[in-house]
C-alpha cells in the first residue's frame, strides 16, 4: 500500500510533468518547421514572378514601335472620320475612313506593321457599345481574317476603351498569349469612333522549360494558372489531372502557396502534400524525443534507487516524521527543513535523497536547457558546423558536416579544415586566420570546397572565434552550407534574361551593352569596330517548306558555325527571326574586316545537314565602322541595317559597307514603298491590255495585262520603276492577287459586251510559291463564275528566283487541273533558260523582245530565235514573240514557225474600256 501511495504522489506527477514539457517542445519545433517550409515556397513564387515579368519586358519594345508605325501609316492617308455606313459580310457598320480612304475589309495597313515577328494588328470601328474588326490580320479558326467580329464585350480591353483609356497588357488570342495594346481612335471633334490594336505573341518556350524542371520538396510542384483558372505551366512529370485536383482540394490534403502576377493576370501556385511536410517536421523532432526519453529514464532510476533504500533500511525516527518526509517527497517538496536522523537509517537516507534530488533536479533543468540549445543548433542543424582548437584542428563536427563534405566524424576529428577540402582553392586561407593582422577575427564569404569523392562545390562560409574569460583565443566555430544549386539557378535566370533561348547567343539587351563597351575600348586603343547586321536570304523557304522545327535546327547550326570563326572578343547576337547582329573588334583597317566577312559569307553558304535533308542558304550583311562612322550605338546599328537592306535589294549573297549614298537610296525605296501603299489604297495603279495575235491568221489570240502606276508627282510609272522595291516583301503577293482579280473582272465586263477572249497576267515567283496560291485562284473563279479557267494565262518571268522546282511544279499542275495555262516570259534573258524549259510543265514560251529588236541586223539573235522555235516544237510548246514592230519581222517569224506575236506593230497597251473599240476595227493581216 505504501508503494502505491509513493507511486501515486511522486512518480506519476513527475511523468506527467515530463510529458507536458515534451509535448510543448514537440509542438513548437513541429510548427516552426512547417512555417519554414511555407516561407521557402513563398520565396520560390517570387523568383518565378520575376522570371515572368522579365519575359514580358522583352516584348514591350515590339508592341510600342508597331503601334507607332500603324498610326504613322494611317496619318499619311488622313485623319480618322465616319462617313455614313457600309456593308461588311452582310452587316451594316459605320464607314470608317482615313481621309477619303475607306478602311473596311482592307488589310494593307495592318499587314505592313506586323510583317516581322509573330505580331497581329487590327483597326476597330465603334458601333454603339460594340467595337467591330474592320481591318485585321487576326485569323479565325478556319484561317480566314476575323472581319466583322466583335471585341470581347466582357474583356478587360473594352472596359478601358469605353472609358476613353488605353489598355496595355496580356490577352489570349486563339489560345495563345499576346502582349497587346488597345488605344481609342478619335475624330477631329475628340469623339471615340474606333480603336487601334497591336499585339505580339509571347514566347513561353524558355519559361516552360525552366518551370518544367522546378519542384518543391519531393512530391510538390509548380502550376501557373491564368485569370480564368486555366493551367499555363506545370512542373514536368505531373499529370494535368493531378494538378487540377490539387488546386481544387477541399479535404486539405495539399498545401497551396499562391503569388499573383498582375502584369500577366497569372497566379503562381506551389503545392505540396501536407503529410510530406508533417513527416519532414517529425524527422526533425526525432532526436528531441530520444533525449526526452533518456531524461525520463534517469529520473525514474533515481526514484527507484531511493525507494529501495527506504524499504531496506530502518526508519531511524518517528513514523510521523517518515510519513511527513514521504508526503513531502510525494508532493515534490525538496526544500531544506532541518530534519535529521541517525546515519544509515531510513529517514537519514530519505533526507540525503531529498538533498540529492534537489541538486539533481537543478542539474537536470540546467542540462535540459543546454541540451535543447545544443541539439537544435548543432546536432540537427541543416548547415555543416565544425569547431577547431587553438592549433586549428577539428575537435567536433555535426552530422550535416559529414553529409556536405563526405567525411565521417571519425575521419574529420583531429584533421585541419584544409585537409578536408575546405577553401581548397585558397591554400593559405586558414593560415591567415591564425597569423598576421587578421588573425582570430570573424570572416564570412563564399569559398570552393572539395568533396571527399573529388568534386568541387560552392559554399557560404562563416567563421567566428571563441574567447575565454581572459580574452584569449580558444576555438574557431565554422558554419557553411552548399549553395552550388542555388548559384546555378541564379546563373540560369541571368542567362535567360540576356541570351536567346534557341541559339544561346546574346540577345538585343546584351548586344547593346557590349556595343557600348566596345566603342569605349576602340577609343582607348584607337582601333576600328565593325558593327554588322545579318539577314538570311532564303531562310523563309526552309520554314515554309519543311516547318519551323527544321528552321530552328538550321539557326542553331548556323550560330555554332559562325561562333567558331569569331574571336573571343567578338560578339554574335540574335535579334529575332533570321536576323543577327555582330560586333567585330580589334581591327585596324577595313581590309581586315573585309577578309573576315568573306569568310563568314562562305561559311553561311556551306550546306547544312539536318536529319536526312541538306539545305543551302545565303546571307546579306551590312556593316559600318566606328569611329569612321562616329555616331551613338543605336544609330550605328541602324546604319548597319540600312547597309544590309542595300545588299539584299542588290541580289543578296554579299556584304555592303554603309555610306550616305546607299542610306539615301534605302530611304528613297522606303518612301517609294509608302507611296505604293497609298497608290494601291487610292486606286492609282491600273492595268492596260496589249493584244497578242496569231502569226498565221492574224486573228486575236489574247490580251496581256500590263501594270501601270499613275504617280501623283512622278507621272506614269512602269513595273520596272517600282516593283523592285517590293519584290522581297509580301506586298508583291497582294499586288499579284489584285492583278488577277482585276483581269477576271475586266474579262467579265468584255464578255457582257460580246467580246470573248483570253487574258494573260504576270506573277512573281514569290507569289507563285505561296502555299495558298491555287486555293485563292479557285476561289476567284467561283466569284467570277462566267469566266472559264481556260481564259486565264499565267506568265512566269524567266529570270525569277525559283529555288524549288518541285514545289512550283505542284502549283502549276494544280492550276492546270482547273484549266489555267502557263507561259515563261522573257525567255532567253536569264541563265537558266533550258532548265526552265525542261523542268516546268508550261504551255507557252515568250521570246524576249531584245532578240526580236535586232533580228533583222544581227544574225546571232536570229539564230537564237530559230533555235528557240525549234526547241519549243520538240518540247510541244507554243511560241510568242514580244516586241514585234515591223511587218518584215512578222513575216520572218511566221516563216520560222512562231505561233503568236505582240508589240507596237500590232498595238500599244490600252485601257480596258478601249479594247472593245480596238477589237472591232482590228485588221488581222496588217502590222503597223
PDB file of N, CA, C and O in Angstrom, residues 21 57 92 101 104 108 151 163 208 256 327 344 353 362 417 421 464 491 561 580 666 702 733 787 840 859 869:
ATOM      1  N   UNK A  21       6.109  18.971 -20.749  1.00  0.00           N
ATOM      2  CA  UNK A  21       7.239  19.713 -21.312  1.00  0.00           C
ATOM      3  C   UNK A  21       7.601  19.177 -22.699  1.00  0.00           C
ATOM      4  O   UNK A  21       7.851  19.921 -23.650  1.00  0.00           O
ATOM      5  N   UNK A  57       8.844  42.144 -70.391  1.00  0.00           N
ATOM      6  CA  UNK A  57       9.563  43.370 -70.725  1.00  0.00           C
ATOM      7  C   UNK A  57      10.240  43.258 -72.085  1.00  0.00           C
ATOM      8  O   UNK A  57      10.315  44.219 -72.841  1.00  0.00           O
ATOM      9  N   UNK A  92     -24.440  46.023 -91.627  1.00  0.00           N
ATOM     10  CA  UNK A  92     -24.198  47.449 -91.755  1.00  0.00           C
ATOM     11  C   UNK A  92     -23.323  47.930 -90.598  1.00  0.00           C
ATOM     12  O   UNK A  92     -23.650  47.742 -89.440  1.00  0.00           O
ATOM     13  N   UNK A 101     -10.154  57.653 -97.595  1.00  0.00           N
ATOM     14  CA  UNK A 101      -9.928  56.233 -97.910  1.00  0.00           C
ATOM     15  C   UNK A 101     -10.714  55.345 -96.955  1.00  0.00           C
ATOM     16  O   UNK A 101     -10.404  55.316 -95.759  1.00  0.00           O
ATOM     17  N   UNK A 104     -12.759  49.597 -94.347  1.00  0.00           N
ATOM     18  CA  UNK A 104     -13.475  48.338 -94.096  1.00  0.00           C
ATOM     19  C   UNK A 104     -13.010  47.256 -95.064  1.00  0.00           C
ATOM     20  O   UNK A 104     -13.040  47.440 -96.281  1.00  0.00           O
ATOM     21  N   UNK A 108      -3.984  46.134 -95.771  1.00  0.00           N
ATOM     22  CA  UNK A 108      -2.618  46.557 -96.140  1.00  0.00           C
ATOM     23  C   UNK A 108      -1.932  47.248 -94.974  1.00  0.00           C
ATOM     24  O   UNK A 108      -0.767  47.002 -94.664  1.00  0.00           O
ATOM     25  N   UNK A 151     -15.021  42.747 -80.536  1.00  0.00           N
ATOM     26  CA  UNK A 151     -14.107  42.696 -79.397  1.00  0.00           C
ATOM     27  C   UNK A 151     -14.859  42.171 -78.182  1.00  0.00           C
ATOM     28  O   UNK A 151     -15.992  42.559 -77.934  1.00  0.00           O
ATOM     29  N   UNK A 163     -14.062  53.850 -71.575  1.00  0.00           N
ATOM     30  CA  UNK A 163     -13.731  54.990 -70.712  1.00  0.00           C
ATOM     31  C   UNK A 163     -12.746  55.940 -71.397  1.00  0.00           C
ATOM     32  O   UNK A 163     -12.172  56.813 -70.766  1.00  0.00           O
ATOM     33  N   UNK A 208       8.676  27.842 -70.030  1.00  0.00           N
ATOM     34  CA  UNK A 208       8.120  26.498 -69.868  1.00  0.00           C
ATOM     35  C   UNK A 208       9.216  25.498 -69.498  1.00  0.00           C
ATOM     36  O   UNK A 208       9.043  24.670 -68.609  1.00  0.00           O
ATOM     37  N   UNK A 256      -1.272  24.950 -50.426  1.00  0.00           N
ATOM     38  CA  UNK A 256      -1.115  25.786 -51.620  1.00  0.00           C
ATOM     39  C   UNK A 256      -0.603  27.163 -51.220  1.00  0.00           C
ATOM     40  O   UNK A 256      -1.177  27.826 -50.374  1.00  0.00           O
ATOM     41  N   UNK A 327       5.364  12.297   2.422  1.00  0.00           N
ATOM     42  CA  UNK A 327       4.366  13.181   1.828  1.00  0.00           C
ATOM     43  C   UNK A 327       5.040  14.336   1.074  1.00  0.00           C
ATOM     44  O   UNK A 327       4.597  14.731  -0.019  1.00  0.00           O
ATOM     45  N   UNK A 344      22.617   5.942   8.379  1.00  0.00           N
ATOM     46  CA  UNK A 344      22.255   4.652   7.795  1.00  0.00           C
ATOM     47  C   UNK A 344      20.834   4.231   8.131  1.00  0.00           C
ATOM     48  O   UNK A 344      20.478   3.056   7.933  1.00  0.00           O
ATOM     49  N   UNK A 353      18.450  11.651   0.286  1.00  0.00           N
ATOM     50  CA  UNK A 353      17.835  11.514  -1.039  1.00  0.00           C
ATOM     51  C   UNK A 353      17.176  12.817  -1.474  1.00  0.00           C
ATOM     52  O   UNK A 353      17.279  13.246  -2.631  1.00  0.00           O
ATOM     53  N   UNK A 362      17.964  20.473 -10.131  1.00  0.00           N
ATOM     54  CA  UNK A 362      18.607  21.701 -10.626  1.00  0.00           C
ATOM     55  C   UNK A 362      19.543  21.394 -11.804  1.00  0.00           C
ATOM     56  O   UNK A 362      19.569  22.101 -12.822  1.00  0.00           O
ATOM     57  N   UNK A 417      40.817  21.838 -41.297  1.00  0.00           N
ATOM     58  CA  UNK A 417      39.784  22.032 -42.319  1.00  0.00           C
ATOM     59  C   UNK A 417      40.338  21.966 -43.738  1.00  0.00           C
ATOM     60  O   UNK A 417      39.679  21.451 -44.649  1.00  0.00           O
ATOM     61  N   UNK A 421      39.390  19.604 -47.535  1.00  0.00           N
ATOM     62  CA  UNK A 421      38.927  20.237 -48.776  1.00  0.00           C
ATOM     63  C   UNK A 421      38.226  21.561 -48.587  1.00  0.00           C
ATOM     64  O   UNK A 421      37.687  22.104 -49.555  1.00  0.00           O
ATOM     65  N   UNK A 464      33.733  32.165 -36.782  1.00  0.00           N
ATOM     66  CA  UNK A 464      33.657  33.040 -35.606  1.00  0.00           C
ATOM     67  C   UNK A 464      34.616  32.533 -34.537  1.00  0.00           C
ATOM     68  O   UNK A 464      34.570  31.350 -34.165  1.00  0.00           O
ATOM     69  N   UNK A 491      22.393  31.754 -61.977  1.00  0.00           N
ATOM     70  CA  UNK A 491      23.092  31.952 -63.252  1.00  0.00           C
ATOM     71  C   UNK A 491      22.183  31.641 -64.425  1.00  0.00           C
ATOM     72  O   UNK A 491      22.252  32.293 -65.477  1.00  0.00           O
ATOM     73  N   UNK A 561      28.379  27.535 -86.097  1.00  0.00           N
ATOM     74  CA  UNK A 561      29.361  27.667 -87.180  1.00  0.00           C
ATOM     75  C   UNK A 561      30.020  29.048 -87.156  1.00  0.00           C
ATOM     76  O   UNK A 561      31.239  29.175 -87.271  1.00  0.00           O
ATOM     77  N   UNK A 580      20.521  38.676 -87.365  1.00  0.00           N
ATOM     78  CA  UNK A 580      21.598  38.613 -86.403  1.00  0.00           C
ATOM     79  C   UNK A 580      22.384  39.926 -86.433  1.00  0.00           C
ATOM     80  O   UNK A 580      22.338  40.674 -87.413  1.00  0.00           O
ATOM     81  N   UNK A 666      18.231  53.714 -99.770  1.00  0.00           N
ATOM     82  CA  UNK A 666      17.312  52.924 -98.955  1.00  0.00           C
ATOM     83  C   UNK A 666      16.123  53.759 -98.512  1.00  0.00           C
ATOM     84  O   UNK A 666      14.981  53.305 -98.515  1.00  0.00           O
ATOM     85  N   UNK A 702      -5.117  36.756-127.529  1.00  0.00           N
ATOM     86  CA  UNK A 702      -5.143  37.005-126.093  1.00  0.00           C
ATOM     87  C   UNK A 702      -4.767  38.458-125.840  1.00  0.00           C
ATOM     88  O   UNK A 702      -4.252  39.151-126.733  1.00  0.00           O
ATOM     89  N   UNK A 733       2.747  39.826-103.217  1.00  0.00           N
ATOM     90  CA  UNK A 733       1.651  38.847-103.294  1.00  0.00           C
ATOM     91  C   UNK A 733       0.312  39.564-103.382  1.00  0.00           C
ATOM     92  O   UNK A 733      -0.570  39.189-104.172  1.00  0.00           O
ATOM     93  N   UNK A 787     -16.532  33.274-116.087  1.00  0.00           N
ATOM     94  CA  UNK A 787     -15.217  33.156-116.732  1.00  0.00           C
ATOM     95  C   UNK A 787     -14.739  31.721-116.600  1.00  0.00           C
ATOM     96  O   UNK A 787     -14.722  31.153-115.506  1.00  0.00           O
ATOM     97  N   UNK A 840       9.801  22.835-116.117  1.00  0.00           N
ATOM     98  CA  UNK A 840       8.494  23.427-115.806  1.00  0.00           C
ATOM     99  C   UNK A 840       7.464  22.995-116.851  1.00  0.00           C
ATOM    100  O   UNK A 840       7.677  23.176-118.058  1.00  0.00           O
ATOM    101  N   UNK A 859      22.601  38.451-137.017  1.00  0.00           N
ATOM    102  CA  UNK A 859      22.344  37.054-137.374  1.00  0.00           C
ATOM    103  C   UNK A 859      22.377  36.130-136.153  1.00  0.00           C
ATOM    104  O   UNK A 859      21.711  35.095-136.113  1.00  0.00           O
ATOM    105  N   UNK A 869      12.482  28.417-131.369  1.00  0.00           N
ATOM    106  CA  UNK A 869      11.270  27.901-132.030  1.00  0.00           C
ATOM    107  C   UNK A 869      11.392  26.405-132.239  1.00  0.00           C
ATOM    108  O   UNK A 869      10.447  25.631-132.004  1.00  0.00           O
TER     109      UNK A 869
END
